[in-house]
Amino acid sequence: MNSNNVEDTGYTQAMGHLLVLYTQVDQFIMEACAERIASAPGQSARLGLAKQVGDECRHVGIQSRWMEEFGVDPGPVISQRVLEQLHSHFRGLDWVDFLTDLYLVVEALGSQAVEQVVPLADPGTRESLRVPLQDELDHVAFGLSELHKALADMDPQLRKTRLEKIPVRIQGFVNFLQRLDVPVVDWFEQVGASSQQLCAVLSQRKDELLSELAA
Ligand SMILES: [Fe+2]
Ligand SMILES: [Fe+2]
């Protein structure tokens, strides 16, 4: 599938759902980061979260403008109930778990999945993803750096225990996301992505993140 598929209603609908999903996730991240600013440990964490709130706000604006032009049904694909569930999940996490779930899973694996769609997307959608995906790299770098700092501040035994728990935690949160009632894999396939390839890319990205953390 390539950029000529805007005439294909299956493509347009599925891409529309993915765009709504991405925008809802950005909005969610914006709110979750804003809530964490006051309790974040240290000035660099607070400044990084505040910058990210601004970035995600810009992404929501870019995506919303593009969705209107593209003629996407703006109806939410994540229900209010699920969003509230996700907010309460994040509110209950300590700083290390918050960083793990938000930056390793939602930001790093999420934007890796979006990257897979870019070559399959029509030119307008591809352009709408350019700035947001560039910023997501900064967000992942911020999350990894804060996670490194938080782990480095722990005594070695605790650090070891927390580090060992991270892969399980990532898998647990991925499973939680998969149980939400959002047929995201179907949409990926409908825009021409292979779910098998997507899984392989995400698994490789997860391994890279884990080795970066352990370094
Ligand atoms: Fe974003
Ligand atoms: Fe982000």
mmCIF file of C-alpha atoms and ligand atoms in Angstrom:
data_model
loop_
_atom_site.group_PDB
_atom_site.id
_atom_site.type_symbol
_atom_site.label_atom_id
_atom_site.label_comp_id
_atom_site.label_asym_id
_atom_site.label_seq_id
_atom_site.Cartn_x
_atom_site.Cartn_y
_atom_site.Cartn_z
ATOM 1 C CA MET A 1 0.000 0.000 0.000
ATOM 2 C CA ASN A 2 1.307 3.471 -0.731
ATOM 3 C CA SER A 3 0.489 7.130 -0.802
ATOM 4 C CA ASN A 4 -2.146 6.716 -3.540
ATOM 5 C CA ASN A 5 -4.620 5.073 -1.258
ATOM 6 C CA VAL A 6 -6.632 8.044 -0.065
ATOM 7 C CA GLU A 7 -9.300 6.867 -2.543
ATOM 8 C CA ASP A 8 -9.442 3.544 -0.703
ATOM 9 C CA THR A 9 -12.119 3.879 1.984
ATOM 10 C CA GLY A 10 -10.692 0.974 4.019
ATOM 11 C CA TYR A 11 -7.335 2.748 4.172
ATOM 12 C CA THR A 12 -8.882 6.150 4.901
ATOM 13 C CA GLN A 13 -11.063 4.844 7.714
ATOM 14 C CA ALA A 14 -8.295 2.824 9.348
ATOM 15 C CA MET A 15 -5.796 5.689 9.050
ATOM 16 C CA GLY A 16 -8.456 7.998 10.456
ATOM 17 C CA HIS A 17 -8.840 5.721 13.499
ATOM 18 C CA LEU A 18 -5.053 5.590 13.969
ATOM 19 C CA LEU A 19 -4.855 9.392 13.785
ATOM 20 C CA VAL A 20 -7.627 9.763 16.369
ATOM 21 C CA LEU A 21 -5.875 7.198 18.573
ATOM 22 C CA TYR A 22 -2.512 8.985 18.312
ATOM 23 C CA THR A 23 -4.151 12.318 19.127
ATOM 24 C CA GLN A 24 -6.038 10.908 22.113
ATOM 25 C CA VAL A 25 -2.839 9.317 23.403
ATOM 26 C CA ASP A 26 -0.955 12.615 23.027
ATOM 27 C CA GLN A 27 -3.693 14.430 24.887
ATOM 28 C CA PHE A 28 -3.590 11.773 27.596
ATOM 29 C CA ILE A 29 0.221 12.089 27.890
ATOM 30 C CA MET A 30 -0.098 15.882 28.075
ATOM 31 C CA GLU A 31 -2.497 15.566 31.023
ATOM 32 C CA ALA A 32 -0.501 12.826 32.774
ATOM 33 C CA CYS A 33 2.745 14.836 32.493
ATOM 34 C CA ALA A 34 1.037 18.030 33.676
ATOM 35 C CA GLU A 35 -0.220 16.208 36.776
ATOM 36 C CA ARG A 36 3.286 14.949 37.577
ATOM 37 C CA ILE A 37 5.108 18.279 37.362
ATOM 38 C CA ALA A 38 4.585 19.302 40.980
ATOM 39 C CA SER A 39 5.715 15.990 42.468
ATOM 40 C CA ALA A 40 8.576 15.221 40.061
ATOM 41 C CA PRO A 41 11.940 14.770 41.776
ATOM 42 C CA GLY A 42 14.135 17.710 40.849
ATOM 43 C CA GLN A 43 14.187 20.724 38.612
ATOM 44 C CA SER A 44 15.294 18.952 35.416
ATOM 45 C CA ALA A 45 12.434 16.463 35.701
ATOM 46 C CA ARG A 46 9.933 19.284 36.266
ATOM 47 C CA LEU A 47 11.264 21.311 33.341
ATOM 48 C CA GLY A 48 11.304 18.248 31.058
ATOM 49 C CA LEU A 49 7.692 17.387 31.918
ATOM 50 C CA ALA A 50 6.611 21.004 31.414
ATOM 51 C CA LYS A 51 8.306 21.146 28.004
ATOM 52 C CA GLN A 52 6.618 17.921 27.060
ATOM 53 C CA VAL A 53 3.202 19.263 28.023
ATOM 54 C CA GLY A 54 3.817 22.072 25.495
ATOM 55 C CA ASP A 55 5.020 19.610 22.833
ATOM 56 C CA GLU A 56 2.045 17.275 23.232
ATOM 57 C CA CYS A 57 -0.297 20.260 23.110
ATOM 58 C CA ARG A 58 1.290 21.237 19.777
ATOM 59 C CA HIS A 59 0.920 17.652 18.508
ATOM 60 C CA VAL A 60 -2.763 17.598 19.407
ATOM 61 C CA GLY A 61 -3.172 20.858 17.452
ATOM 62 C CA ILE A 62 -1.269 19.592 14.372
ATOM 63 C CA GLN A 63 -3.146 16.280 14.349
ATOM 64 C CA SER A 64 -6.531 17.891 14.896
ATOM 65 C CA ARG A 65 -5.998 20.307 11.997
ATOM 66 C CA TRP A 66 -4.888 17.469 9.727
ATOM 67 C CA MET A 67 -7.793 15.210 10.741
ATOM 68 C CA GLU A 68 -10.254 17.947 9.867
ATOM 69 C CA GLU A 69 -8.650 18.434 6.456
ATOM 70 C CA PHE A 70 -8.466 14.668 5.865
ATOM 71 C CA GLY A 71 -12.159 14.362 6.755
ATOM 72 C CA VAL A 72 -11.629 11.994 9.697
ATOM 73 C CA ASP A 73 -14.551 11.132 11.963
ATOM 74 C CA PRO A 74 -13.287 12.842 15.150
ATOM 75 C CA GLY A 75 -15.236 10.493 17.455
ATOM 76 C CA PRO A 76 -12.960 9.068 20.181
ATOM 77 C CA VAL A 77 -11.606 5.536 19.760
ATOM 78 C CA ILE A 78 -10.621 5.321 23.427
ATOM 79 C CA SER A 79 -13.655 5.704 25.653
ATOM 80 C CA GLN A 80 -13.796 8.109 28.580
ATOM 81 C CA ARG A 81 -13.993 5.128 30.923
ATOM 82 C CA VAL A 82 -10.735 3.682 29.568
ATOM 83 C CA LEU A 83 -9.028 7.090 29.730
ATOM 84 C CA GLU A 84 -10.018 7.374 33.371
ATOM 85 C CA GLN A 85 -8.727 3.847 33.975
ATOM 86 C CA LEU A 86 -5.418 4.843 32.404
ATOM 87 C CA HIS A 87 -5.196 8.043 34.451
ATOM 88 C CA SER A 88 -5.800 6.167 37.662
ATOM 89 C CA HIS A 89 -3.195 3.578 36.628
ATOM 90 C CA PHE A 90 -0.558 6.316 36.164
ATOM 91 C CA ARG A 91 -1.588 8.232 39.292
ATOM 92 C CA GLY A 92 -0.903 5.131 41.369
ATOM 93 C CA LEU A 93 2.668 4.674 40.128
ATOM 94 C CA ASP A 94 5.883 5.755 41.801
ATOM 95 C CA TRP A 95 8.360 7.765 39.698
ATOM 96 C CA VAL A 96 10.292 4.744 38.318
ATOM 97 C CA ASP A 97 7.153 2.866 37.302
ATOM 98 C CA PHE A 98 5.641 6.053 35.863
ATOM 99 C CA LEU A 99 8.762 6.552 33.723
ATOM 100 C CA THR A 100 8.775 2.905 32.669
ATOM 101 C CA ASP A 101 5.146 2.779 31.591
ATOM 102 C CA LEU A 102 4.948 6.247 30.073
ATOM 103 C CA TYR A 103 8.318 6.494 28.341
ATOM 104 C CA LEU A 104 9.359 2.936 27.553
ATOM 105 C CA VAL A 105 5.910 1.684 26.596
ATOM 106 C CA VAL A 106 3.653 4.558 25.551
ATOM 107 C CA GLU A 107 6.281 6.932 24.141
ATOM 108 C CA ALA A 108 9.032 4.606 22.854
ATOM 109 C CA LEU A 109 7.035 1.563 21.713
ATOM 110 C CA GLY A 110 4.026 3.692 20.749
ATOM 111 C CA SER A 111 6.038 6.033 18.543
ATOM 112 C CA GLN A 112 7.928 3.061 17.084
ATOM 113 C CA ALA A 113 4.557 1.667 16.007
ATOM 114 C CA VAL A 114 3.621 5.046 14.485
ATOM 115 C CA GLU A 115 6.980 5.085 12.643
ATOM 116 C CA GLN A 116 5.976 1.821 10.960
ATOM 117 C CA VAL A 117 2.956 3.553 9.449
ATOM 118 C CA VAL A 118 4.865 6.526 8.006
ATOM 119 C CA PRO A 119 6.094 4.832 4.788
ATOM 120 C CA LEU A 120 2.582 3.479 4.162
ATOM 121 C CA ALA A 121 0.832 6.787 4.722
ATOM 122 C CA ASP A 122 -0.507 9.321 2.215
ATOM 123 C CA PRO A 123 1.614 12.497 1.927
ATOM 124 C CA GLY A 124 -0.664 14.665 4.098
ATOM 125 C CA THR A 125 -0.720 12.165 6.966
ATOM 126 C CA ARG A 126 3.030 11.649 6.650
ATOM 127 C CA GLU A 127 3.602 15.405 6.917
ATOM 128 C CA SER A 128 1.285 15.642 9.951
ATOM 129 C CA LEU A 129 3.435 13.029 11.735
ATOM 130 C CA ARG A 130 6.789 14.654 10.954
ATOM 131 C CA VAL A 131 7.018 17.198 13.817
ATOM 132 C CA PRO A 132 5.311 15.006 16.447
ATOM 133 C CA LEU A 133 7.564 12.018 15.737
ATOM 134 C CA GLN A 134 10.655 14.230 15.886
ATOM 135 C CA ASP A 135 9.588 15.480 19.345
ATOM 136 C CA GLU A 136 8.813 11.941 20.550
ATOM 137 C CA LEU A 137 12.536 11.194 20.208
ATOM 138 C CA ASP A 138 13.244 13.940 22.756
ATOM 139 C CA HIS A 139 10.546 12.581 25.061
ATOM 140 C CA VAL A 140 11.997 9.076 24.991
ATOM 141 C CA ALA A 141 15.485 10.483 25.622
ATOM 142 C CA PHE A 142 14.124 12.479 28.586
ATOM 143 C CA GLY A 143 12.359 9.420 30.024
ATOM 144 C CA LEU A 144 15.436 7.237 29.667
ATOM 145 C CA SER A 145 17.673 9.862 31.229
ATOM 146 C CA GLU A 146 15.316 10.342 34.195
ATOM 147 C CA LEU A 147 15.028 6.584 34.615
ATOM 148 C CA HIS A 148 18.815 6.290 34.612
ATOM 149 C CA LYS A 149 19.044 9.018 37.257
ATOM 150 C CA ALA A 150 16.338 7.502 39.446
ATOM 151 C CA LEU A 151 18.007 4.087 39.307
ATOM 152 C CA ALA A 152 21.485 5.533 39.897
ATOM 153 C CA ASP A 153 20.241 7.230 43.094
ATOM 154 C CA MET A 154 19.166 3.896 44.595
ATOM 155 C CA ASP A 155 21.389 1.658 46.622
ATOM 156 C CA PRO A 156 22.863 -1.090 44.403
ATOM 157 C CA GLN A 157 20.632 -3.890 45.681
ATOM 158 C CA LEU A 158 17.423 -1.922 45.193
ATOM 159 C CA ARG A 159 18.628 -0.716 41.800
ATOM 160 C CA LYS A 160 19.263 -4.320 40.758
ATOM 161 C CA THR A 161 15.799 -5.398 41.912
ATOM 162 C CA ARG A 162 14.047 -2.509 40.168
ATOM 163 C CA LEU A 163 16.032 -3.045 36.971
ATOM 164 C CA GLU A 164 15.169 -6.737 36.944
ATOM 165 C CA LYS A 165 11.487 -5.925 37.296
ATOM 166 C CA ILE A 166 11.383 -3.573 34.311
ATOM 167 C CA PRO A 167 10.958 -6.193 31.505
ATOM 168 C CA VAL A 168 8.084 -7.826 33.415
ATOM 169 C CA ARG A 169 6.564 -4.425 34.044
ATOM 170 C CA ILE A 170 6.780 -3.507 30.332
ATOM 171 C CA GLN A 171 5.131 -6.784 29.352
ATOM 172 C CA GLY A 172 2.459 -6.353 32.015
ATOM 173 C CA PHE A 173 1.552 -2.889 30.794
ATOM 174 C CA VAL A 174 1.587 -3.980 27.133
ATOM 175 C CA ASN A 175 -0.826 -6.789 28.090
ATOM 176 C CA PHE A 176 -3.015 -4.281 29.908
ATOM 177 C CA LEU A 177 -3.123 -2.061 26.795
ATOM 178 C CA GLN A 178 -3.933 -5.048 24.600
ATOM 179 C CA ARG A 179 -6.922 -5.876 26.765
ATOM 180 C CA LEU A 180 -8.427 -2.444 26.137
ATOM 181 C CA ASP A 181 -11.162 -2.612 23.593
ATOM 182 C CA VAL A 182 -9.269 -0.913 20.732
ATOM 183 C CA PRO A 183 -8.646 -2.987 17.551
ATOM 184 C CA VAL A 184 -5.370 -1.238 16.842
ATOM 185 C CA VAL A 185 -3.677 -4.222 15.171
ATOM 186 C CA ASP A 186 -6.552 -4.475 12.659
ATOM 187 C CA TRP A 187 -6.112 -0.807 11.774
ATOM 188 C CA PHE A 188 -2.391 -1.286 11.277
ATOM 189 C CA GLU A 189 -3.105 -4.167 8.926
ATOM 190 C CA GLN A 190 -5.757 -2.180 7.070
ATOM 191 C CA VAL A 191 -3.236 0.555 6.258
ATOM 192 C CA GLY A 192 -0.840 -2.086 4.930
ATOM 193 C CA ALA A 193 1.364 -2.913 7.932
ATOM 194 C CA SER A 194 2.140 -6.515 8.795
ATOM 195 C CA SER A 195 1.236 -7.323 12.394
ATOM 196 C CA GLN A 196 4.002 -9.919 12.499
ATOM 197 C CA GLN A 197 6.574 -7.369 11.389
ATOM 198 C CA LEU A 198 5.155 -4.826 13.819
ATOM 199 C CA CYS A 199 5.558 -7.273 16.717
ATOM 200 C CA ALA A 200 9.122 -8.074 15.642
ATOM 201 C CA VAL A 201 10.060 -4.373 15.417
ATOM 202 C CA LEU A 202 8.518 -3.613 18.811
ATOM 203 C CA SER A 203 10.224 -6.559 20.441
ATOM 204 C CA GLN A 204 13.585 -5.455 19.029
ATOM 205 C CA ARG A 205 12.979 -1.878 20.210
ATOM 206 C CA LYS A 206 12.090 -3.162 23.684
ATOM 207 C CA ASP A 207 15.377 -5.102 23.823
ATOM 208 C CA GLU A 208 17.331 -2.005 22.751
ATOM 209 C CA LEU A 209 15.676 0.077 25.468
ATOM 210 C CA LEU A 210 16.430 -2.536 28.099
ATOM 211 C CA SER A 211 20.078 -2.735 27.143
ATOM 212 C CA GLU A 212 20.326 1.079 27.144
ATOM 213 C CA LEU A 213 18.917 1.096 30.651
ATOM 214 C CA ALA A 214 21.225 -1.609 31.934
ATOM 215 C CA ALA A 215 24.323 0.136 30.478
HETATM 216 FE FE FE B 1 3.234 13.484 21.027
HETATM 217 FE FE FE B 2 5.529 12.425 23.356
#
